[in-house]
Tab-separated table of C-alpha atoms and ligand atoms in Angstrom:
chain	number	residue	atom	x	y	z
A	7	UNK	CA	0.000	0.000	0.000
A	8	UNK	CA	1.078	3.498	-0.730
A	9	UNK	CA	0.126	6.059	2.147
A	10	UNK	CA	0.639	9.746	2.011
A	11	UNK	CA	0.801	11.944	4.710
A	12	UNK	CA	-0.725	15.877	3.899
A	13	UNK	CA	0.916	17.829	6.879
A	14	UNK	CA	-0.272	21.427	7.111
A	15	UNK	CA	2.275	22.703	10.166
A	16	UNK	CA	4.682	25.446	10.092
A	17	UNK	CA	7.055	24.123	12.775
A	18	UNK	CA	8.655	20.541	12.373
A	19	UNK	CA	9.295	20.234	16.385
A	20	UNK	CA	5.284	20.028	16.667
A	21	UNK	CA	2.776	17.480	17.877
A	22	UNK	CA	1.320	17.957	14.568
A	23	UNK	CA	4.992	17.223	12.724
A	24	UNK	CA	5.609	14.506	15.481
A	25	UNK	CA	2.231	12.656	14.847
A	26	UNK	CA	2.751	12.754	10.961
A	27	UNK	CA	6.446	11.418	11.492
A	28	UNK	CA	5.494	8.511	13.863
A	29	UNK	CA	2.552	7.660	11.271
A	30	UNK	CA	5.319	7.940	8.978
A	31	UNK	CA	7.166	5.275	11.244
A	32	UNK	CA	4.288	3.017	11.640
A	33	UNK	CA	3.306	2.430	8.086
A	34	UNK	CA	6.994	1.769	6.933
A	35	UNK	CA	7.204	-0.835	9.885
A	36	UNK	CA	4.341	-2.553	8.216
A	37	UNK	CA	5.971	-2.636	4.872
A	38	UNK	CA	4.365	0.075	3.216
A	39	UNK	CA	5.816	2.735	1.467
A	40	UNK	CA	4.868	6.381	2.536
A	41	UNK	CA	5.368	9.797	1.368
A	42	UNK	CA	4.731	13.276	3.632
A	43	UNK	CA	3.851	16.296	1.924
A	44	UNK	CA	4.955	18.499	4.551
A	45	UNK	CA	2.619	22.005	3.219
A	46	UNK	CA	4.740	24.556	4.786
A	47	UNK	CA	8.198	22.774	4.284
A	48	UNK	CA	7.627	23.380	0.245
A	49	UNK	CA	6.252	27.056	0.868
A	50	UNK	CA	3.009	25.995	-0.674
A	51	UNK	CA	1.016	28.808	-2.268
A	52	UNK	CA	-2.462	27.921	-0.813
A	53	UNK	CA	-3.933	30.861	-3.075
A	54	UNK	CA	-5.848	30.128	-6.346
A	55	UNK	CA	-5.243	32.785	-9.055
A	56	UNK	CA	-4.858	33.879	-12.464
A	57	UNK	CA	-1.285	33.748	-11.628
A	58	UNK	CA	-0.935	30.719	-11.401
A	59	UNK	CA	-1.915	29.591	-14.889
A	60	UNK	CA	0.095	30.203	-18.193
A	61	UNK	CA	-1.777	29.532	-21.296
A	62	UNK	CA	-5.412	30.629	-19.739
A	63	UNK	CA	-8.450	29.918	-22.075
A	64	UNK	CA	-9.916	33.196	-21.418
A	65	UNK	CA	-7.301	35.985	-20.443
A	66	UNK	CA	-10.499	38.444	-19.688
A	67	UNK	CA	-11.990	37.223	-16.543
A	68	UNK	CA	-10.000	34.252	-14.477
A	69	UNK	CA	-12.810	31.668	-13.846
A	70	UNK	CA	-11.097	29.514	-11.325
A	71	UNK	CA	-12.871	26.113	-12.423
A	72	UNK	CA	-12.366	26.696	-16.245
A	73	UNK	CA	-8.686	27.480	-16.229
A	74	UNK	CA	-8.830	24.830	-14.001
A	75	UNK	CA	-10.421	22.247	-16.451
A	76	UNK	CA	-8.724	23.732	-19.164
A	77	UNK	CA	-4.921	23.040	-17.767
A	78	UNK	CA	-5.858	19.686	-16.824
A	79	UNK	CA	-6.843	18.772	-20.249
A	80	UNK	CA	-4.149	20.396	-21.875
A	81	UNK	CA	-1.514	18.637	-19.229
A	82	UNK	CA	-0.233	22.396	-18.325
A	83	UNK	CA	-1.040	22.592	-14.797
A	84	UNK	CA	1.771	24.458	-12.319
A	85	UNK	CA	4.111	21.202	-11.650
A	86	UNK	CA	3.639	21.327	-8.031
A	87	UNK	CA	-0.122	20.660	-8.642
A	88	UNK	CA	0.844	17.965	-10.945
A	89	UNK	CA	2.833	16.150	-8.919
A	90	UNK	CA	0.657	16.350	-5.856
A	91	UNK	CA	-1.936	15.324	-8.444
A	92	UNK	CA	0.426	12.105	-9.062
A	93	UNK	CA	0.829	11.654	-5.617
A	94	UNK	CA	-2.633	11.423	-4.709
A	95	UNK	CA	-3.484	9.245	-7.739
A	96	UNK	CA	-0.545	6.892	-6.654
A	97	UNK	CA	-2.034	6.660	-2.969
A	98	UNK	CA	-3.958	4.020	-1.500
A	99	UNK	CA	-4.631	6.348	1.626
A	100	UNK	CA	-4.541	9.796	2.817
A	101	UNK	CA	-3.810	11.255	5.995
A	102	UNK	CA	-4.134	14.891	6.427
A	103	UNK	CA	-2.568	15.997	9.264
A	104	UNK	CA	-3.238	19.603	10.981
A	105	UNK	CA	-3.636	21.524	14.376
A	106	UNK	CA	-7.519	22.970	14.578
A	107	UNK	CA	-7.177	26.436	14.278
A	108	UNK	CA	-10.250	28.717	14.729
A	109	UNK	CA	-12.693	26.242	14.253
A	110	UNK	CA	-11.285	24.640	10.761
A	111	UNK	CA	-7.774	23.572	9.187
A	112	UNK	CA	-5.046	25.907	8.730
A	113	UNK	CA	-5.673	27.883	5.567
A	114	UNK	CA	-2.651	26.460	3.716
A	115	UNK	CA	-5.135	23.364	3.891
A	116	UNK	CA	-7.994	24.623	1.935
A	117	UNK	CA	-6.194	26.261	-0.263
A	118	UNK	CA	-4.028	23.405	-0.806
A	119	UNK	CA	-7.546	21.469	-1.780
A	120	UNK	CA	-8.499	24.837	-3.830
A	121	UNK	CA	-5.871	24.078	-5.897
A	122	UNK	CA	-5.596	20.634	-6.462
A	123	UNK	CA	-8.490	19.247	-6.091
A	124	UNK	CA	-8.809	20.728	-9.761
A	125	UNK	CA	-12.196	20.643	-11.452
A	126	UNK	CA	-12.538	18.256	-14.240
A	127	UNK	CA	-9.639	16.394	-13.346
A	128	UNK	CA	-10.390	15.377	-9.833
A	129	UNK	CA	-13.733	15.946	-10.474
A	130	UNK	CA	-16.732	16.603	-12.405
A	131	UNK	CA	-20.331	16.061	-12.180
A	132	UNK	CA	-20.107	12.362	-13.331
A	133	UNK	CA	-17.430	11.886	-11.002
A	134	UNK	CA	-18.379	12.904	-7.613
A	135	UNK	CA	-19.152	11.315	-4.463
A	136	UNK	CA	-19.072	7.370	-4.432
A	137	UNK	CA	-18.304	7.618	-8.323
A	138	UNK	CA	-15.695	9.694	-7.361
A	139	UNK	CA	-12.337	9.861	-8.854
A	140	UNK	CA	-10.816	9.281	-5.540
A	141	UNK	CA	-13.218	6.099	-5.122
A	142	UNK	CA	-12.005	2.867	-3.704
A	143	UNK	CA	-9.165	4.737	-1.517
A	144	UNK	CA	-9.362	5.779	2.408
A	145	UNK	CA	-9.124	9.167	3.652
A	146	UNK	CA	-8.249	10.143	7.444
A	147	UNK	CA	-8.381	13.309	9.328
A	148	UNK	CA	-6.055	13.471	11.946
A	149	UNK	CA	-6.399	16.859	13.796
A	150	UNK	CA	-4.950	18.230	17.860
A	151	UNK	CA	-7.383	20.750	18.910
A	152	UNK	CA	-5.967	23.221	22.332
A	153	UNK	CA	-9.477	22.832	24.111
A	154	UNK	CA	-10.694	20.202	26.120
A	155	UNK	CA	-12.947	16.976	24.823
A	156	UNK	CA	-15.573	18.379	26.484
A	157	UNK	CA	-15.203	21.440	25.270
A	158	UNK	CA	-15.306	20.318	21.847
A	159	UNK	CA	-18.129	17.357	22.723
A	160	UNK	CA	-21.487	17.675	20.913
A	161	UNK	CA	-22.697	20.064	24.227
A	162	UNK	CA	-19.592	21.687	24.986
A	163	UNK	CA	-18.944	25.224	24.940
A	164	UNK	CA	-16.343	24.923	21.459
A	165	UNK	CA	-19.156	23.248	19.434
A	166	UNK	CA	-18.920	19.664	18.168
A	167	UNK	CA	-15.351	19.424	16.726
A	168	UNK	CA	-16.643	16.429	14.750
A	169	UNK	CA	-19.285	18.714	13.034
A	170	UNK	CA	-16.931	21.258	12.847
A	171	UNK	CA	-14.889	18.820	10.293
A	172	UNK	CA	-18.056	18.954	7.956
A	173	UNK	CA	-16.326	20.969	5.394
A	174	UNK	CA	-12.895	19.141	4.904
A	175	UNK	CA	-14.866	15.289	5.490
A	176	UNK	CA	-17.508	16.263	2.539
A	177	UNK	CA	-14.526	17.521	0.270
A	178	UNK	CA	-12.908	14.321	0.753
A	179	UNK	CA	-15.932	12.135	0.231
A	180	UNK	CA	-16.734	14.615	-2.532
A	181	UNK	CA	-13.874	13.227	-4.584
A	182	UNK	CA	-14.716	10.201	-3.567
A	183	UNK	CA	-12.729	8.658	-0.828
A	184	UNK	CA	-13.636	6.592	1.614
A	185	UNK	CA	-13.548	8.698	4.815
A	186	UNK	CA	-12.589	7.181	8.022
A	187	UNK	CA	-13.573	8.580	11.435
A	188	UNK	CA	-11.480	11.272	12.268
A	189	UNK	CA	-9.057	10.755	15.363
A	190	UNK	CA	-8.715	13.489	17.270
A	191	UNK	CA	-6.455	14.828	19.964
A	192	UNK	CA	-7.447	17.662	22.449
A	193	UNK	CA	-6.414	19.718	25.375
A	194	UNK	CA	-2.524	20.123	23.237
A	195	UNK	CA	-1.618	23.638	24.840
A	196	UNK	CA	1.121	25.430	25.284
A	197	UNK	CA	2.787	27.641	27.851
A	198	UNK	CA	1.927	25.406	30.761
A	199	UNK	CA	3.417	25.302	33.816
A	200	UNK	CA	5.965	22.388	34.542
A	201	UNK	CA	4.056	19.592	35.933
A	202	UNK	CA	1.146	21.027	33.831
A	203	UNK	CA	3.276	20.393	31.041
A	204	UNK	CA	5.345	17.010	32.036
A	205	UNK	CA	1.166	15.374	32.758
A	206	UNK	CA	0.673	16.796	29.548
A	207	UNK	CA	3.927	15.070	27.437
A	208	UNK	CA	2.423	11.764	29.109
A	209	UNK	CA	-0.794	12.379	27.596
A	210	UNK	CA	0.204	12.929	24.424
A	211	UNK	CA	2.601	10.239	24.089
A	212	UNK	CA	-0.266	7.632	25.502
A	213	UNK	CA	-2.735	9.116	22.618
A	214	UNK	CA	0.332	8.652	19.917
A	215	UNK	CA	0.738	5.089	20.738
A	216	UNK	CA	-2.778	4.374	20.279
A	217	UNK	CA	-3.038	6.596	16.839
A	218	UNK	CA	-0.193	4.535	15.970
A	219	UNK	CA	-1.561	0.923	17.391
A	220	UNK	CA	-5.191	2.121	15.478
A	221	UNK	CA	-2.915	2.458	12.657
A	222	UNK	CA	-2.553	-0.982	12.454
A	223	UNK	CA	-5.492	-1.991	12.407
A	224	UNK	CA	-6.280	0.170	9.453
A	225	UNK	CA	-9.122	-2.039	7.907
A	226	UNK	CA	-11.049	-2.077	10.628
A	227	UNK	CA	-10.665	1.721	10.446
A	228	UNK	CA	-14.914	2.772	11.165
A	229	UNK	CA	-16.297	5.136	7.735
A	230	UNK	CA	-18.388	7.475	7.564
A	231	UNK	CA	-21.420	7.109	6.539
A	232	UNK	CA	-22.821	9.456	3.444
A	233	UNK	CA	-26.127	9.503	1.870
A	234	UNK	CA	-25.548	7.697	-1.755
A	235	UNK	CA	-26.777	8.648	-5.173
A	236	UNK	CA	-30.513	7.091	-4.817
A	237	UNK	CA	-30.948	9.102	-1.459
A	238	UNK	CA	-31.593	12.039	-3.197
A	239	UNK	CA	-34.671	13.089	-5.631
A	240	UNK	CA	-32.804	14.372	-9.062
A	241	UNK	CA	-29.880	14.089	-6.796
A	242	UNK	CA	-30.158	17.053	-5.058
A	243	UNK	CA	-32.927	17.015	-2.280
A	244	UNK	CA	-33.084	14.103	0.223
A	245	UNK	CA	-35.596	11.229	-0.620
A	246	UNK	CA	-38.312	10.792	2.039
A	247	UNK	CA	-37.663	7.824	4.095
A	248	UNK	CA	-33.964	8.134	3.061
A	249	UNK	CA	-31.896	7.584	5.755
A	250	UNK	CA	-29.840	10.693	7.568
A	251	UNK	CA	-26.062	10.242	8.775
A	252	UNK	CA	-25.248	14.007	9.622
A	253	UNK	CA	-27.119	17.731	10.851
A	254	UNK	CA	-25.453	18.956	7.615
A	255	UNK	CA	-28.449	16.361	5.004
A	256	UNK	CA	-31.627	15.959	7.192
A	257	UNK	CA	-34.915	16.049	6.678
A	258	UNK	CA	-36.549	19.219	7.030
A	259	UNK	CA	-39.448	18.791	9.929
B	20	LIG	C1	-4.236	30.463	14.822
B	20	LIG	C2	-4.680	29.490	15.886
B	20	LIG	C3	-6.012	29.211	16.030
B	20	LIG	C4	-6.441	28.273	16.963
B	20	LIG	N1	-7.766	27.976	17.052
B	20	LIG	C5	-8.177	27.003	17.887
B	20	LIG	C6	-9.549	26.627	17.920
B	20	LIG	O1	-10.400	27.144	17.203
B	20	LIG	N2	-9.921	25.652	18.799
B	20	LIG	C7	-9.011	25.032	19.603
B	20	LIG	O2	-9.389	24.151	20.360
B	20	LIG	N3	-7.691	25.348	19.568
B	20	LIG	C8	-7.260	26.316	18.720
B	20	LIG	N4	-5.926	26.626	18.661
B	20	LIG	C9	-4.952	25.818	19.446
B	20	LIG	C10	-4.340	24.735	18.533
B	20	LIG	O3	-5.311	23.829	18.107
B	20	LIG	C11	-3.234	24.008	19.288
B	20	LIG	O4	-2.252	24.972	19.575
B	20	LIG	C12	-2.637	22.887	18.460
B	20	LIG	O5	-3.581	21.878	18.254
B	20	LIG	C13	-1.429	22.308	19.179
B	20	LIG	O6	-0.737	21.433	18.310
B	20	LIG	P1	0.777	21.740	17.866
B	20	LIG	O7	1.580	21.691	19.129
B	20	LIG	O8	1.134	20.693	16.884
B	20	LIG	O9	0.777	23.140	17.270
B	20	LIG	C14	-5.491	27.599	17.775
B	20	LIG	C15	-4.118	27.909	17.637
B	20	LIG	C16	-3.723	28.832	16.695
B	20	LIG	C17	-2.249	29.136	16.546
């Protein structure tokens, strides 16, 4: 299996680098072969623009998803998209690694799936969701959060973390992974005071040995569930009767 590791973290002595390292160290102990994209480390530019693009198919007015389509198809897309393209296509399994930071990933995240999650390469309308490009591989979300679990539990003060995810989980599924339950880590602060700090290193090193001994048993790894295809009228409105996984697709009373 080939896993890679998306790490959106701007300093390499963090939890965040330490977790996508000893994920790193787990797969290759299990014979895989692994690759981390470490965002920051290449000085990604997370911002979609006309800039970007060298042969555009309308030099009047950038349309993000047409110059989009248009470099895919003519194989002229910046080569660090490419290859992260490659690398993706190559993988049997994502992990995307980052701290929670107000209430979402990093921005070098989304703007790292702005940009290569390009439109009618990694997807279209035919190829969305469970006929997604992406289909038959498993994503992960692996994110530390500095508030409490109960903080970030469905009644804590934070708001559900999980639900919080919505945005980056649906992308995922979107182009058409398999999305596994995130694992998340909370309460990582800084600036604590010494024995603060020393019952926090324990923690944290307890919570990496059991990402990494979950990472081993990655195919019993829980999914999410999504609504499929037939759950939805014309496929946009949800089917009476259908079944409801998430707030985000319910019924409306
Ligand atoms: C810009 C920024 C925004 C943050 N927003 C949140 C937040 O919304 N919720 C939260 O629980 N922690 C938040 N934090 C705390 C981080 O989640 C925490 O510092 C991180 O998970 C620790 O991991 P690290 O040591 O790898 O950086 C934020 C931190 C920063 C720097």
């Amino acid at each position: 299996m080939h896993v890679l590791i998306v790490l959106a973290h701007p300093e390499q002595k963090s939890f965040n680098s330490y977790l996508a390292q000893q994920a790193r160290a787990t797969w290759l102990e299990q014979g895989h072969e692994v690759t981390v994209l470490d965002l920051y480390a290449e000085r990604f530019d997370p911002r979609e623009g006309d800039w970007h693009y060298c042969d555009r198919q309308d030099a009047q007015r950038f349309d993000a998803m047409r110059e989009q389509r248009h470099h895919w198809n003519q194989q002229s897309l910046p080569a660090e998209i490419e290859r992260h393209i490659d690398l993706l296509l190559q993988a049997d399994a994502l992990i995307v690694q980052f701290p929670f930071w107000w209430f979402g990933a990093p921005a070098i995240l989304k703007g790292w799936m702005d940009r290569v999650f390009v439109y009618g390469g990694l997807y279209q309308s035919q190829h969305r969701h469970e006929h997604g490009v992406m289909r038959g591989k498993k994503a992960l979300v692996v994110s530390t959060a500095g508030a409490s679990e109960q903080a970030c539990a469905p009644d804590g003060r934070d708001g559900d973390m999980r639900l919080l995810l919505w945005p980056i989980l649906h992308s995922l599924h979107y182009v058409g992974f398999d999305v596994l339950e995130p694992y998340l880590i909370h309460g990582v602060r800084g600036g604590l005071a010494p024995e603060a700090e020393r019952k926090q290193q324990k923690y944290l090193e307890q919570r990496t040995l059991d990402y990494q001994a979950r990472l081993t048993r990655w195919a019993q790894w829980p999914s999410i569930p999504f609504n499929q295809e037939q759950d939805f009228i014309d496929g946009q409105s949800l089917r009476p009767g259908a079944p409801t996984y998430s707030p985000f697709v319910r019924h409306i009373p």
